[in-house]
Short mmCIF file of C-alpha atoms and ligand atoms in Angstrom, two decimals:
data_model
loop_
_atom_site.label_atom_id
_atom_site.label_comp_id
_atom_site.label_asym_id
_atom_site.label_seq_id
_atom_site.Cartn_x
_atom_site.Cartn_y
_atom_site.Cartn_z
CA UNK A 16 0.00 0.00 0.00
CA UNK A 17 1.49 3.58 -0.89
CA UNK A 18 -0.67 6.36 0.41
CA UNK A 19 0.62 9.12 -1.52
CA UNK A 20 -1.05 11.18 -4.29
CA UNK A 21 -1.00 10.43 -8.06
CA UNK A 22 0.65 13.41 -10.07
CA UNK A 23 -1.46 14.45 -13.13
CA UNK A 24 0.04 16.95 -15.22
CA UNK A 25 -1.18 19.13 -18.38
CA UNK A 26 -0.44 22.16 -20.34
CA UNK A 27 -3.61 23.75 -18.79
CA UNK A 28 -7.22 22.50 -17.83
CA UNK A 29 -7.54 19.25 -20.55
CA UNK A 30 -6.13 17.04 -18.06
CA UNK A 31 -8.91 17.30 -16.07
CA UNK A 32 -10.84 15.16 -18.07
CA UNK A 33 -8.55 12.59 -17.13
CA UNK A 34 -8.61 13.53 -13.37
CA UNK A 35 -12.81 13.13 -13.75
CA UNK A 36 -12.01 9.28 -15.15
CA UNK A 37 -9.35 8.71 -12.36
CA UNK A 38 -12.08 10.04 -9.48
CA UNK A 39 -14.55 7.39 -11.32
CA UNK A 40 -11.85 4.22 -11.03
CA UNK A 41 -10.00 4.85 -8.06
CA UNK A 42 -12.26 7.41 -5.89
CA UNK A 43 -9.64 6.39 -2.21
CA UNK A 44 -6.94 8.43 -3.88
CA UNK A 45 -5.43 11.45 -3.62
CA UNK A 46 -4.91 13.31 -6.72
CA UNK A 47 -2.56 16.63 -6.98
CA UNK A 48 -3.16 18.00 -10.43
CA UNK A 49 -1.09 20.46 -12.16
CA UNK A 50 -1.87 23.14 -14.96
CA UNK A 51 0.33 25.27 -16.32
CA UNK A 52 -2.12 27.23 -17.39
CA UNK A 53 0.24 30.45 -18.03
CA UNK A 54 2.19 28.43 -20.53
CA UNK A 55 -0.91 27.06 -22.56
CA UNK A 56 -0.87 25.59 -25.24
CA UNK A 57 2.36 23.66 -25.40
CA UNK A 58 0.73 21.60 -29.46
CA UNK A 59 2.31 24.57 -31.58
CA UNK A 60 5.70 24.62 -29.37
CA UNK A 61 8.77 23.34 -30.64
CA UNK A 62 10.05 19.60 -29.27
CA UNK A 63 12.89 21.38 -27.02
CA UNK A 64 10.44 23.78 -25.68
CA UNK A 65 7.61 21.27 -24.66
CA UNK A 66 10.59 19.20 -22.83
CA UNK A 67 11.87 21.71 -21.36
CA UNK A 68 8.03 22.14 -19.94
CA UNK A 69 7.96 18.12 -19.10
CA UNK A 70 10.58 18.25 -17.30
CA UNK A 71 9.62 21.29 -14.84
CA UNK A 72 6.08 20.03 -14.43
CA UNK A 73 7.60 16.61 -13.41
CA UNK A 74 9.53 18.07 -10.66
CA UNK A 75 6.71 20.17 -9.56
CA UNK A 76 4.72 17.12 -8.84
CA UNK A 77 7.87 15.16 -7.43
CA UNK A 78 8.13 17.77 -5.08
CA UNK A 79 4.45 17.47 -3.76
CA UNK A 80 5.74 13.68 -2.68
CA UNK A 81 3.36 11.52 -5.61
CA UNK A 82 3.99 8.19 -6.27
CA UNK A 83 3.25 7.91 -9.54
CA UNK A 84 2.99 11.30 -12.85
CA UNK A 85 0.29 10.70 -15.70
CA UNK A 86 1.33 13.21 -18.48
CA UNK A 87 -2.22 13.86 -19.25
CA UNK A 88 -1.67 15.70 -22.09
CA UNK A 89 -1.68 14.64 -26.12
CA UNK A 90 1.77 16.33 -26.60
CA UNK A 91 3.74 15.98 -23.89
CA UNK A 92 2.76 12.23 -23.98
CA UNK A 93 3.79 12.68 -27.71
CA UNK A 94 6.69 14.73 -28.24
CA UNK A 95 8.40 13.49 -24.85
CA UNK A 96 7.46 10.30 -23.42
CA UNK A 97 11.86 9.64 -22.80
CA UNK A 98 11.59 12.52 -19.75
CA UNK A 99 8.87 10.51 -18.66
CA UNK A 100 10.47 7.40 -18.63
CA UNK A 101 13.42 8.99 -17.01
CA UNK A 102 11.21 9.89 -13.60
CA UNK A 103 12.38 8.46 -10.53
CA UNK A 104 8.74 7.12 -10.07
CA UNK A 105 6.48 5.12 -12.65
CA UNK A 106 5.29 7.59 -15.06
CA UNK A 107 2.75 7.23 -17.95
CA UNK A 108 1.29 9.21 -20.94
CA UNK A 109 -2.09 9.20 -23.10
CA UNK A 110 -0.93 7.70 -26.25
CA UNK A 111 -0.46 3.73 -25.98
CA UNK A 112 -3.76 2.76 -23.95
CA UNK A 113 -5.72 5.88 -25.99
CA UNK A 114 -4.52 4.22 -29.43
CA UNK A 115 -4.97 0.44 -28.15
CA UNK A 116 -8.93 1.47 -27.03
CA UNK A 117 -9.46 2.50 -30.52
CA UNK A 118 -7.87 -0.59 -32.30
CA UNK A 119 -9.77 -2.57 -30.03
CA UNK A 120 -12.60 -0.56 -30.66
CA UNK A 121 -13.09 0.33 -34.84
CA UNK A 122 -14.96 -2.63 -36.50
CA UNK A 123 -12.95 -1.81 -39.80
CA UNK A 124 -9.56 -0.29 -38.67
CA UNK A 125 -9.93 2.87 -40.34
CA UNK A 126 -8.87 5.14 -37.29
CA UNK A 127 -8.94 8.68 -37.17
CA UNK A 128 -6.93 10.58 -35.20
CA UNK A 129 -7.34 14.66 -33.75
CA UNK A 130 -4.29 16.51 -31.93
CA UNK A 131 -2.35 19.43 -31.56
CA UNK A 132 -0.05 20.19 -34.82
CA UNK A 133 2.79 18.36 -32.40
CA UNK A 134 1.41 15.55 -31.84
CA UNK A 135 0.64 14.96 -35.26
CA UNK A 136 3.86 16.07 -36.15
CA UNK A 137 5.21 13.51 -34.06
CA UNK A 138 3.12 10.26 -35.92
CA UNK A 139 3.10 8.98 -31.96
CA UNK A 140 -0.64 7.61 -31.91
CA UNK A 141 -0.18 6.40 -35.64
CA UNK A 142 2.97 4.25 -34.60
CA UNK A 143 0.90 3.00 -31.39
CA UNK A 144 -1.97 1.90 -33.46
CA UNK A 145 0.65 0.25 -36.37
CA UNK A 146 2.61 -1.71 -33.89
CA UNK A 147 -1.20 -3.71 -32.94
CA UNK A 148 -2.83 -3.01 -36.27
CA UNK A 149 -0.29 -3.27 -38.55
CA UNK A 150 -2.66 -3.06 -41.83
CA UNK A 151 -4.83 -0.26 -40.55
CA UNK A 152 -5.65 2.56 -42.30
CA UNK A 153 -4.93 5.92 -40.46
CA UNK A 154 -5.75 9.53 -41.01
CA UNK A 155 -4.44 12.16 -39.19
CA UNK A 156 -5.30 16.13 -38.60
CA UNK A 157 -4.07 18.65 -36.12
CA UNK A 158 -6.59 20.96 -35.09
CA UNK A 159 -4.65 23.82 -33.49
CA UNK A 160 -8.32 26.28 -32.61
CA UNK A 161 -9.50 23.67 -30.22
CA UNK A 162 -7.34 24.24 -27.45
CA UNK A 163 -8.11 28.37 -27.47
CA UNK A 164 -12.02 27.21 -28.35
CA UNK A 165 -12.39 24.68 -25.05
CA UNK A 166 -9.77 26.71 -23.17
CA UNK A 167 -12.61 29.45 -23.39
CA UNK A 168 -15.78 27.46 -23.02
CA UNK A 169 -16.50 27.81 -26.42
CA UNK A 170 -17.82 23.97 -26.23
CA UNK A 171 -21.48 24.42 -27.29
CA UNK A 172 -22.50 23.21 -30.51
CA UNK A 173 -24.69 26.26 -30.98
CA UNK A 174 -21.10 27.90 -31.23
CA UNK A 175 -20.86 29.11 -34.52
CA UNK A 176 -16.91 29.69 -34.87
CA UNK A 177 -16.59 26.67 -32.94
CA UNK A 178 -18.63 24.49 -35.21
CA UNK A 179 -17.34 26.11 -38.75
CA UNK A 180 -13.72 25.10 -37.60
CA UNK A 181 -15.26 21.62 -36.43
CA UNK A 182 -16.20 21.00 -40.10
CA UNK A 183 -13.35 22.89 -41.71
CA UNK A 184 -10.94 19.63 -39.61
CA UNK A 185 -13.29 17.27 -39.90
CA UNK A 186 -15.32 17.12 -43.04
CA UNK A 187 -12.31 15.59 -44.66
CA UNK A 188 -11.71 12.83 -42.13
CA UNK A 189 -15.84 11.98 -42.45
CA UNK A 190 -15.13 11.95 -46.14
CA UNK A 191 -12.67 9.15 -45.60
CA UNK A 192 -14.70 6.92 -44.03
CA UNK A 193 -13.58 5.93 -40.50
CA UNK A 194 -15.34 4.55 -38.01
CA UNK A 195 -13.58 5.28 -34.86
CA UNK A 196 -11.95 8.42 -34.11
CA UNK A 197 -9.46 9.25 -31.89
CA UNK A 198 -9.75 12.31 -29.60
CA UNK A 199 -5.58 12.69 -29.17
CA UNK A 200 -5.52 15.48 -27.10
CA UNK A 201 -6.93 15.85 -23.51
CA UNK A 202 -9.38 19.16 -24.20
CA UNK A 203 -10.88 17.24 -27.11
CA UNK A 204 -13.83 15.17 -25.05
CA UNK A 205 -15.43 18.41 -24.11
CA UNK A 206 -16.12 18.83 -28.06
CA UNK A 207 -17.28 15.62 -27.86
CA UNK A 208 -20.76 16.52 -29.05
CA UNK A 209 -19.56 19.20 -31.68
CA UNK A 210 -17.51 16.61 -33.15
CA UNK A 211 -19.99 13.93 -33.14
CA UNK A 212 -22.50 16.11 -34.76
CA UNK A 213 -19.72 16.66 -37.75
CA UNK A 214 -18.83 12.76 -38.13
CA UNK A 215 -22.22 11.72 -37.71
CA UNK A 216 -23.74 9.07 -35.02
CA UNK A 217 -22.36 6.31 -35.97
CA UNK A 218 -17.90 7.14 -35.36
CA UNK A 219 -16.70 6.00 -32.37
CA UNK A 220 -15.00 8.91 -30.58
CA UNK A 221 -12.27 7.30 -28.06
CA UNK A 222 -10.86 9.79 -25.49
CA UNK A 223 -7.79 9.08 -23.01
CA UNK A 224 -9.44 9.67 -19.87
CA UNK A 225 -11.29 6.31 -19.66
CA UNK A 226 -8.35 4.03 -21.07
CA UNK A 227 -5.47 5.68 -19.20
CA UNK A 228 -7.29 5.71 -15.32
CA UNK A 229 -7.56 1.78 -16.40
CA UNK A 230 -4.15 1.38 -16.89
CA UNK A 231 -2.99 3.43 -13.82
CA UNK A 232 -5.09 1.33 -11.76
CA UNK A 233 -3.53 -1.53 -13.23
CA UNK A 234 -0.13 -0.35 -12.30
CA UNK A 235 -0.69 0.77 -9.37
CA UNK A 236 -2.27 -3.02 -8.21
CA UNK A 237 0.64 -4.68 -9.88
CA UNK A 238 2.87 -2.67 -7.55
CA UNK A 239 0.81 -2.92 -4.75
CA UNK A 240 0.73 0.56 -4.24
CA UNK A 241 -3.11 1.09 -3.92
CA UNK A 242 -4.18 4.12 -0.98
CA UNK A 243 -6.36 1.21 0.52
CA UNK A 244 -7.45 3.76 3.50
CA UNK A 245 -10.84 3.46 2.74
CA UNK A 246 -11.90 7.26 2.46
CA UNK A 247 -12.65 9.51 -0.03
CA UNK A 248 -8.99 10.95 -2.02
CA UNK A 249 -8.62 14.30 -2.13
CA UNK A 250 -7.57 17.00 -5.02
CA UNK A 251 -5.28 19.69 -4.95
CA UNK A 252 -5.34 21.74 -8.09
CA UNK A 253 -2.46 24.09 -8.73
CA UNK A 254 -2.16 26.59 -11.88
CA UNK A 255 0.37 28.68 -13.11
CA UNK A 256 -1.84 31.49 -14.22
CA UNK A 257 -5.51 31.92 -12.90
CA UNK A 258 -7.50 32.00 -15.86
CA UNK A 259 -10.55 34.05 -15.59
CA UNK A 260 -13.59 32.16 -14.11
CA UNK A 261 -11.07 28.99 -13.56
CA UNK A 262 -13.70 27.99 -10.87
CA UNK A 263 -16.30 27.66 -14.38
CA UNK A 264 -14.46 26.57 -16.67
CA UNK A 265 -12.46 23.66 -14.46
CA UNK A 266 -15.77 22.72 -13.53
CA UNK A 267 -16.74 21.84 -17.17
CA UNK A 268 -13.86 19.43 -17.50
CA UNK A 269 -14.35 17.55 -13.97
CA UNK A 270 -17.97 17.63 -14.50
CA UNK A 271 -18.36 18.30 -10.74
CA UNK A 272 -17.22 21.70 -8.38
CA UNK A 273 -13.67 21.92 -7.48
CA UNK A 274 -13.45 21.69 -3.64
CA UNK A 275 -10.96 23.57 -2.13
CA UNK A 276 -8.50 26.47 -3.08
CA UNK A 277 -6.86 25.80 -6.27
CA UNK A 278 -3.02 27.39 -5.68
CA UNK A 279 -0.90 29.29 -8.39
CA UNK A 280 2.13 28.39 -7.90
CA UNK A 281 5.64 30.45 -10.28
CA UNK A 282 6.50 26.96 -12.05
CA UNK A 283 9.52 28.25 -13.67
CA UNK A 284 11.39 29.93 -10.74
CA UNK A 285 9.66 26.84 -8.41
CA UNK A 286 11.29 24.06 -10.37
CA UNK A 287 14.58 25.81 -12.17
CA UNK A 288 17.05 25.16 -8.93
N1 LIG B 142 -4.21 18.88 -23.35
C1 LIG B 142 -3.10 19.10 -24.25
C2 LIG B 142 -2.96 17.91 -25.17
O1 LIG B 142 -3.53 16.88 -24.81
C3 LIG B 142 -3.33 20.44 -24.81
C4 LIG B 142 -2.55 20.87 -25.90
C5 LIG B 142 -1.91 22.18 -25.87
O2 LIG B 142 -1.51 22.67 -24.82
O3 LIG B 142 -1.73 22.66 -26.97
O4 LIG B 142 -2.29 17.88 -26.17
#
């Protein structure tokens, strides 16, 4: 038993929809969550810049004593999972158990994939899915306005700018037939409906939240590190800007209030010694 907190990290309030799937599967543990919400969005930065970020959120959450860091985030998951697997404690990212959900779940193998322009760049959830799949067919498209679109709220699908750049990414993919799409980037769910109403009823949309609090509870029973104290975890939420109405809009990606304060906390000067 290990009754420290899980470390969830992201480039700003996305990762919270992984947080809402971790509450779901493992509701005795104690969660400290990071955005660096002052740095958002980390998909158009270049590789050195977005390890450079990895590496400083990583030993922000070492320092709050976690046991385990989920990268909940498309890109840094992407661009650099070899910090991550440099951590001195078991760390994970979105890509492999996102891209082996949606292999297990598209009836005909032709995947679709959304993400910021660096994770596509990077071909990560495309090399995932090739490794199981090996003759699937795979189409990719960065959608760099969806970050500044969910960032904002702008998640209704009465939304006009929100729906015309839906179906200026989308259309194509629909076009091409797939049947399961893959939501590659951790603000993505919360278009869920937007993009559904684009693809039409019938695509699969697969997000990370669901398939990667799976896999951290299955690491974290493997290495018998469950918080077995049999009360309800706690969340610390700590930003590194406070976005206007964070109380709102981080509400909209946990689907519940945030208890508690939620700290800002000067990531770069914290975590550059
Ligand atoms: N949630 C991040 C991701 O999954 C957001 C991307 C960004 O900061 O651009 O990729």
């Amino acid at each position: 038993m290990d009754n420290r907190p899980i470390g969830v990290f992201d480039s700003g309030l996305g990762g919270l929809t992984v947080v809402r799937q971790l509450l779901r599967k493992l509701p005795g543990e104690d969660i400290v969550y990071f955005g660096d919400t002052g740095r958002v969005p980390y998909g158009t930065r270049s590789p050195e810049t977005i390890e450079k970020y990895t590496r400083q959120d990583s030993r922000f959450l070492l320092s709050r004593d976690v046991k385990m860091i989920i990268a909940a985030c498309g890109t840094v998951s992407s661009v650099a999972p070899h910090i991550l697997r440099e951590l001195p404690v078991p760390a994970m990212g979105v890509v492999d158990p996102t891209a082996d959900a949606a292999v297990k779940a598209s009836p005909s193998g032709r995947i679709g994939i959304l993400g910021t322009p660096a994770t596509i760049r990077s071909a990560s959830f495309e090399r995932r899915i090739r490794e199981v799949r090996p003759e699937a067919e795979v189409h990719a498209v960065a959608c760099p306005l969806f970050v500044p679109l969910v960032e904002n709220g702008w998640i209704e699908l009465d939304n006009e700018a929100t729906v015309a750049a839906a179906r200026r990414y989308l259309e194509p993919l629909a076009a091409k037939g797939v049947d399961t799409l893959i939501l590659g980037c951790t603000h993505y769910p919360l278009l869920a409906p937007v993009i559904s109403a684009v693809m039409g009823p019938d695509v699969i949309l697969v997000d990370s939240g669901e398939a990667c609090a799976a896999l951290c509870a299955e690491r974290l029973e493997q290495d018998d590190a469950l918080n077995r104290t049999k009360r309800a975890g706690m969340c610390h939420f700590y930003v590194s800007d406070l976005p206007d109405d964070f109380t709102h809009v981080a509400r909209m990606f946990l689907g519940r209030d945030v208890d508690g304060d939620t700290e800002r906390v000067d990531i770069e000067t914290l975590t550059d010694a």
